[in-house]
Tab-separated table of C-alpha atoms in Angstrom:
chain	number	residue	atom	x	y	z
W	1	MET	CA	-20.740	-29.192	-4.439
W	2	ALA	CA	-24.144	-30.694	-3.834
W	3	ARG	CA	-26.339	-27.736	-3.068
W	4	LYS	CA	-29.745	-26.236	-3.571
W	5	SER	CA	-28.924	-24.224	-6.665
W	6	ASP	CA	-32.421	-23.388	-7.841
W	7	PHE	CA	-33.181	-20.342	-5.753
W	8	SER	CA	-35.767	-19.031	-8.192
W	9	GLU	CA	-38.728	-19.515	-5.866
W	10	SER	CA	-37.459	-16.559	-3.815
W	11	PHE	CA	-37.556	-14.343	-6.901
W	12	GLN	CA	-41.023	-12.905	-7.393
W	13	SER	CA	-41.518	-10.547	-10.325
W	14	ILE	CA	-43.708	-7.508	-9.772
W	15	LYS	CA	-42.979	-5.982	-13.139
W	16	SER	CA	-41.123	-7.266	-16.166
W	17	ARG	CA	-40.717	-6.329	-19.793
W	18	LYS	CA	-43.247	-8.908	-20.909
W	19	SER	CA	-45.916	-9.000	-18.196
W	20	LYS	CA	-47.648	-6.559	-15.896
W	21	ASN	CA	-49.948	-9.114	-14.301
W	22	SER	CA	-47.739	-10.483	-11.541
W	23	ARG	CA	-49.242	-9.959	-8.098
W	24	ILE	CA	-47.470	-12.672	-6.128
W	25	PHE	CA	-47.256	-11.208	-2.629
W	26	SER	CA	-50.059	-9.862	-0.428
W	27	GLU	CA	-51.872	-6.664	-1.387
W	28	GLU	CA	-50.014	-4.817	1.379
W	29	ASP	CA	-46.605	-6.091	0.268
W	30	HIS	CA	-47.368	-5.356	-3.361
W	31	ALA	CA	-48.428	-1.797	-2.527
W	32	ARG	CA	-45.173	-1.292	-0.636
W	33	PHE	CA	-43.090	-2.664	-3.491
W	34	GLU	CA	-44.890	-0.413	-5.964
W	35	GLU	CA	-44.310	2.591	-3.713
W	36	MET	CA	-40.629	1.798	-3.427
W	37	ARG	CA	-40.362	1.348	-7.182
W	38	THR	CA	-42.101	4.600	-8.059
W	39	ASP	CA	-40.308	6.727	-5.469
W	40	PHE	CA	-37.636	7.248	-8.097
W	41	ASP	CA	-39.982	7.907	-11.040
W	42	GLU	CA	-41.506	11.192	-9.876
W	43	MET	CA	-40.697	13.163	-13.002
W	44	PRO	CA	-42.671	14.594	-15.909
W	45	GLN	CA	-43.683	11.801	-18.257
W	46	ASP	CA	-41.877	13.455	-21.171
W	47	ASP	CA	-38.619	13.179	-19.227
W	48	GLY	CA	-38.834	9.400	-18.849
W	49	PRO	CA	-36.567	7.024	-20.765
W	50	PRO	CA	-37.676	5.626	-24.148
W	51	SER	CA	-37.420	2.144	-22.606
W	52	GLY	CA	-36.940	0.812	-19.105
W	53	ASP	CA	-38.574	1.943	-15.869
W	54	ARG	CA	-36.296	4.873	-15.059
W	55	TRP	CA	-33.128	6.500	-16.231
W	56	SER	CA	-30.075	5.036	-14.510
W	57	ILE	CA	-29.596	6.804	-11.168
W	58	TRP	CA	-25.802	6.586	-11.438
W	59	TRP	CA	-25.321	10.312	-12.047
W	60	ASP	CA	-27.781	11.251	-9.294
W	61	SER	CA	-25.282	10.042	-6.698
W	62	GLU	CA	-22.407	12.242	-5.578
W	63	PRO	CA	-18.848	10.982	-6.265
W	64	LEU	CA	-18.459	9.666	-2.703
W	65	GLN	CA	-21.767	7.837	-3.072
W	66	ARG	CA	-20.381	5.703	-5.910
W	67	GLY	CA	-18.290	2.554	-5.749
W	68	PRO	CA	-14.525	2.586	-5.239
W	69	GLU	CA	-12.070	2.775	-8.116
W	70	PRO	CA	-10.845	0.985	-10.082
W	71	ARG	CA	-14.391	-0.076	-10.850
W	72	PRO	CA	-15.172	-3.482	-12.360
W	73	ALA	CA	-15.610	-3.389	-16.131
W	74	TRP	CA	-19.269	-4.400	-15.810
W	75	VAL	CA	-20.265	-1.184	-13.987
W	76	ILE	CA	-22.343	0.928	-16.394
W	77	THR	CA	-21.919	4.693	-16.015
W	78	ASP	CA	-23.325	5.929	-19.356
W	79	HIS	CA	-25.629	8.955	-19.216
W	80	GLY	CA	-28.088	7.209	-21.535
W	81	ALA	CA	-28.393	4.035	-19.455
W	82	VAL	CA	-31.752	2.905	-18.097
W	83	ASP	CA	-32.881	0.665	-15.248
W	84	TYR	CA	-35.424	-2.134	-15.680
W	85	GLU	CA	-37.292	-3.329	-12.587
W	86	LEU	CA	-37.196	-7.139	-12.729
W	87	GLY	CA	-38.846	-8.024	-9.439
W	88	VAL	CA	-38.467	-8.699	-5.733
W	89	LEU	CA	-35.558	-10.903	-4.708
W	90	LYS	CA	-35.829	-10.839	-0.925
W	91	THR	CA	-37.930	-9.197	1.774
W	92	GLY	CA	-36.781	-8.225	5.247
W	93	LYS	CA	-37.765	-6.273	8.355
W	94	GLU	CA	-35.930	-3.100	7.410
W	95	ALA	CA	-35.445	-3.398	3.653
W	96	ASP	CA	-36.486	-5.239	0.516
W	97	VAL	CA	-34.033	-6.339	-2.163
W	98	PHE	CA	-35.064	-5.884	-5.787
W	99	LEU	CA	-33.441	-7.193	-8.936
W	100	ILE	CA	-32.791	-4.589	-11.618
W	101	GLU	CA	-31.125	-4.599	-14.999
W	102	ARG	CA	-29.046	-1.556	-15.926
W	103	ALA	CA	-28.644	-1.385	-19.691
W	104	VAL	CA	-27.600	0.941	-22.508
W	105	PRO	CA	-30.426	0.932	-25.088
W	106	GLY	CA	-29.373	-0.011	-28.590
W	107	THR	CA	-26.341	-1.960	-27.370
W	108	ASP	CA	-25.674	-5.355	-25.835
W	109	ARG	CA	-24.316	-3.766	-22.658
W	110	ALA	CA	-26.385	-4.724	-19.636
W	111	VAL	CA	-25.828	-5.940	-16.085
W	112	ILE	CA	-28.042	-7.475	-13.420
W	113	LEU	CA	-27.789	-5.669	-10.070
W	114	ALA	CA	-29.273	-5.974	-6.594
W	115	SER	CA	-31.117	-2.888	-5.355
W	116	LYS	CA	-31.636	-2.834	-1.590
W	117	ARG	CA	-34.318	-0.327	-0.608
W	118	TYR	CA	-34.831	0.578	3.016
W	119	ARG	CA	-38.414	1.004	4.136
W	120	SER	CA	-40.133	4.357	4.403
W	121	ALA	CA	-41.212	5.523	7.865
W	122	GLU	CA	-44.685	4.009	7.751
W	123	HIS	CA	-43.371	0.555	6.805
W	124	THR	CA	-40.095	0.235	8.673
W	125	GLN	CA	-39.485	-2.040	11.666
W	126	PHE	CA	-36.267	-0.557	13.055
W	127	ASN	CA	-36.612	-2.318	16.383
W	128	ARG	CA	-32.985	-3.371	16.861
W	129	ALA	CA	-31.276	-0.096	16.022
W	130	GLY	CA	-30.176	0.964	19.491
W	131	ASP	CA	-27.507	-1.653	20.202
W	132	TYR	CA	-26.054	-1.519	16.693
W	133	MET	CA	-26.028	2.279	16.392
W	134	ALA	CA	-24.296	2.827	19.748
W	135	GLY	CA	-21.070	4.680	19.101
W	136	ARG	CA	-22.068	6.033	15.687
W	137	GLY	CA	-23.775	9.226	16.812
W	138	ALA	CA	-25.902	11.506	14.645
W	139	LYS	CA	-24.135	14.634	13.435
W	140	ARG	CA	-27.073	16.836	14.424
W	141	SER	CA	-28.715	16.670	17.849
W	142	ARG	CA	-32.129	17.158	16.233
W	143	ASP	CA	-31.631	13.981	14.176
W	144	ALA	CA	-30.477	12.049	17.239
W	145	ARG	CA	-33.507	13.133	19.277
W	146	ALA	CA	-35.905	12.331	16.428
W	147	MET	CA	-34.450	8.846	15.963
W	148	ALA	CA	-34.570	8.185	19.691
W	149	LYS	CA	-38.241	9.215	19.841
W	150	ARG	CA	-39.064	7.249	16.655
W	151	THR	CA	-40.841	10.198	15.038
W	152	THR	CA	-41.671	9.987	11.332
W	153	PHE	CA	-38.739	12.296	10.601
W	154	GLY	CA	-36.518	10.201	12.852
W	155	LEU	CA	-37.475	6.946	11.138
W	156	GLU	CA	-36.756	8.473	7.726
W	157	GLN	CA	-33.376	9.643	9.007
W	158	ALA	CA	-32.690	6.168	10.399
W	159	ALA	CA	-33.522	4.501	7.068
W	160	GLY	CA	-31.125	6.791	5.226
W	161	ARG	CA	-28.425	6.207	7.831
W	162	TRP	CA	-28.782	2.434	7.546
W	163	ALA	CA	-28.389	2.671	3.777
W	164	ALA	CA	-25.371	4.958	4.071
W	165	ALA	CA	-23.825	2.734	6.752
W	166	GLU	CA	-24.184	-0.373	4.603
W	167	PHE	CA	-22.699	1.350	1.576
W	168	GLU	CA	-19.707	2.676	3.520
W	169	ALA	CA	-19.123	-0.717	5.116
W	170	LEU	CA	-19.252	-2.430	1.720
W	171	LYS	CA	-16.721	0.049	0.309
W	172	ARG	CA	-14.260	-0.412	3.156
W	173	LEU	CA	-14.596	-4.185	3.249
W	174	TYR	CA	-14.355	-4.510	-0.543
W	175	ASN	CA	-11.183	-2.399	-0.559
W	176	ALA	CA	-9.754	-4.566	2.232
W	177	GLY	CA	-10.290	-7.731	0.217
W	178	VAL	CA	-13.264	-9.111	2.148
W	179	ALA	CA	-15.602	-11.135	-0.075
W	180	VAL	CA	-18.622	-8.801	-0.251
W	181	PRO	CA	-20.672	-7.553	-3.215
W	182	TYR	CA	-19.135	-4.615	-5.047
W	183	PRO	CA	-21.036	-1.482	-3.902
W	184	VAL	CA	-22.184	0.353	-7.032
W	185	GLN	CA	-23.878	3.382	-5.478
W	186	VAL	CA	-26.130	4.698	-2.746
W	187	LEU	CA	-28.928	7.231	-3.217
W	188	GLY	CA	-31.225	8.093	-0.347
W	189	ARG	CA	-32.654	4.836	0.985
W	190	GLU	CA	-31.424	2.725	-1.957
W	191	VAL	CA	-28.132	0.820	-2.122
W	192	VAL	CA	-27.264	-0.644	-5.544
W	193	MET	CA	-24.692	-3.424	-5.457
W	194	GLU	CA	-23.307	-6.397	-7.342
W	195	PHE	CA	-25.769	-9.264	-7.688
W	196	ILE	CA	-24.227	-12.493	-6.448
W	197	GLY	CA	-25.608	-15.321	-8.545
W	198	ASP	CA	-25.893	-16.789	-12.007
W	199	GLY	CA	-28.125	-14.975	-14.473
W	200	ARG	CA	-31.193	-14.080	-12.416
W	201	THR	CA	-30.743	-16.951	-9.936
W	202	ALA	CA	-29.272	-15.926	-6.592
W	203	ALA	CA	-26.388	-17.883	-5.106
W	204	PRO	CA	-27.591	-20.237	-2.338
W	205	ARG	CA	-27.222	-19.321	1.288
W	206	LEU	CA	-24.513	-21.168	3.161
W	207	ALA	CA	-27.271	-22.776	5.258
W	208	GLU	CA	-28.705	-24.397	2.123
W	209	THR	CA	-25.492	-25.997	0.909
W	210	LYS	CA	-24.238	-29.508	1.565
W	211	PRO	CA	-20.459	-29.338	1.079
W	212	ASP	CA	-18.216	-32.378	1.173
W	213	ALA	CA	-15.264	-32.477	3.603
W	214	ASP	CA	-12.835	-30.574	1.357
W	215	GLU	CA	-15.390	-27.934	0.443
W	216	LEU	CA	-16.366	-27.524	4.085
W	217	GLU	CA	-12.759	-26.889	5.056
W	218	SER	CA	-12.348	-24.354	2.257
W	219	LEU	CA	-15.506	-22.485	3.240
W	220	TRP	CA	-14.456	-22.423	6.897
W	221	GLU	CA	-11.051	-21.031	5.980
W	222	GLN	CA	-12.745	-18.328	3.883
W	223	ALA	CA	-15.109	-17.458	6.736
W	224	ALA	CA	-12.200	-17.197	9.174
W	225	GLU	CA	-10.237	-14.974	6.787
W	226	SER	CA	-13.202	-12.635	6.299
W	227	LEU	CA	-13.595	-12.343	10.067
W	228	ARG	CA	-9.879	-11.615	10.456
W	229	ARG	CA	-9.956	-8.831	7.892
W	230	MET	CA	-13.080	-7.305	9.386
W	231	THR	CA	-11.508	-7.372	12.839
W	232	GLU	CA	-8.357	-5.699	11.488
W	233	LEU	CA	-10.593	-2.869	10.285
W	234	GLY	CA	-12.207	-2.642	13.717
W	235	PHE	CA	-15.532	-4.044	12.507
W	236	ALA	CA	-17.918	-6.744	13.554
W	237	HIS	CA	-20.644	-7.768	11.135
W	238	GLY	CA	-23.116	-7.743	14.000
W	239	ASP	CA	-25.503	-10.330	12.593
W	240	LEU	CA	-23.336	-12.880	10.792
W	241	SER	CA	-24.880	-16.288	10.201
W	242	PRO	CA	-25.254	-19.052	7.574
W	243	TYR	CA	-28.309	-17.154	6.328
W	244	ASN	CA	-26.567	-13.946	5.259
W	245	THR	CA	-23.544	-15.605	3.698
W	246	VAL	CA	-23.877	-17.173	0.251
W	247	VAL	CA	-21.761	-19.609	-1.742
W	248	ASP	CA	-21.030	-18.546	-5.301
W	249	ASP	CA	-19.065	-21.201	-7.209
W	250	GLY	CA	-17.136	-22.190	-4.095
W	251	ARG	CA	-16.639	-18.597	-2.897
W	252	LEU	CA	-18.134	-17.540	0.435
W	253	VAL	CA	-19.626	-14.041	0.165
W	254	VAL	CA	-20.811	-11.960	3.135
W	255	LEU	CA	-24.084	-10.024	2.766
W	256	ASP	CA	-26.315	-7.684	4.806
W	257	LEU	CA	-24.056	-5.134	6.464
W	258	PRO	CA	-26.210	-2.181	7.582
W	259	GLN	CA	-25.722	-3.036	11.260
W	260	VAL	CA	-21.913	-3.258	11.028
W	261	VAL	CA	-20.483	-2.483	14.456
W	262	ASP	CA	-17.381	-0.530	15.470
W	263	ILE	CA	-15.887	-2.901	18.017
W	264	TYR	CA	-14.084	-0.044	19.786
W	265	ALA	CA	-16.675	2.749	19.786
W	266	ASN	CA	-19.606	0.465	20.551
W	267	PRO	CA	-19.564	-0.772	24.165
W	268	LEU	CA	-21.110	-4.049	22.952
W	269	GLY	CA	-18.678	-4.338	20.040
W	270	MET	CA	-16.602	-7.275	21.221
W	271	GLY	CA	-19.739	-9.165	22.193
W	272	PHE	CA	-21.051	-8.766	18.648
W	273	LEU	CA	-17.790	-10.088	17.241
W	274	GLU	CA	-17.863	-13.119	19.527
W	275	ARG	CA	-21.467	-13.792	18.548
W	276	ASP	CA	-20.605	-13.589	14.843
W	277	VAL	CA	-17.923	-16.250	15.273
W	278	GLU	CA	-20.190	-18.465	17.354
W	279	ASN	CA	-23.203	-18.201	15.028
W	280	LEU	CA	-21.170	-19.070	11.960
W	281	GLY	CA	-18.862	-21.507	13.729
W	282	SER	CA	-21.768	-23.561	15.093
W	283	TRP	CA	-22.950	-24.308	11.567
W	284	PHE	CA	-19.485	-25.543	10.622
W	285	THR	CA	-18.934	-27.636	13.760
W	286	ALA	CA	-22.309	-29.343	13.211
W	287	ARG	CA	-20.904	-30.533	9.864
W	288	GLY	CA	-17.451	-31.678	10.902
W	289	ILE	CA	-15.195	-28.721	11.688
W	290	ALA	CA	-13.525	-29.267	15.071
W	291	ARG	CA	-14.846	-27.141	17.915
W	292	ASP	CA	-11.251	-26.297	18.794
W	293	GLU	CA	-10.934	-24.411	15.507
W	294	VAL	CA	-13.829	-22.113	16.414
W	295	GLU	CA	-12.411	-21.499	19.894
W	296	ASP	CA	-8.961	-20.832	18.426
W	297	LEU	CA	-10.480	-18.288	16.029
W	298	GLN	CA	-12.272	-16.575	18.917
W	299	ALA	CA	-8.956	-16.249	20.782
W	300	GLU	CA	-7.126	-15.084	17.659
W	301	LEU	CA	-9.660	-12.351	16.902
W	302	LYS	CA	-9.664	-11.164	20.512
W	303	ALA	CA	-5.878	-10.833	20.364
W	304	LEU	CA	-6.117	-9.160	16.958
W	305	ALA	CA	-8.500	-6.603	18.379
W	306	ALA	CA	-6.071	-6.101	21.306
W	307	MET	CA	-8.911	-6.675	23.751
W	308	PRO	CA	-8.281	-8.246	27.187
């Protein structure tokens, strides 16, 4: 497939094993990244790892906050493992994605992971939460009121809920066979998941690929199957587009799921599902997929959801 495979310009290191002089982003962004990195290092210096930036946080998560079993062989669960901060992979309105390496010192066991860290209250821009969160409901009325009023406490609660929602969605979709990153763990505002790419180079977004006719058909079929399986679970992605799907060696992988919508509990649920199909389908029809196929998929998913 002819595609933009060198995605390295989006990877900006803020700290590596070899250099500490990498201030690529603005002073404000850099300060935020540093804050997000050190949130997890607040421990006596003597308790720090002999190498790496922090001990692995695997055992800090509760059992239900870890990925589903059977786990892939590459998941590292050793007590002596450490995490290296490799840099910033992607920035967003609600969260920044970091690249980390989880390794066992003294061995050749190591894995590159994506660490998605939701913003703290003073940095977050949770402006779209209302429509997506409809139907979820906070367990405590105090939390619901605080989130509605956008207090500092409420914004912190919202950030944690977005992280938890993304992790739970990843678990359910992964178990259902949808092509999503394997969810390794969630802890507070941080979701650690499988890194989709080669080495430290991220897989290209669907929008950046230029598939030939056969590849286009294959990718469309994969997109349709992912949408079918999500609908069978009662989910809509809520923000699906060619910019949050990536192509990894011919495989279409769906990313960015914090806003996943329950199409039955959310009064706007079916509208989100229809928008997902249209947003993704428009990219495919502009490149040769028949418009009828998109309309047929819309009708199929509506019937699958048993909606009038």
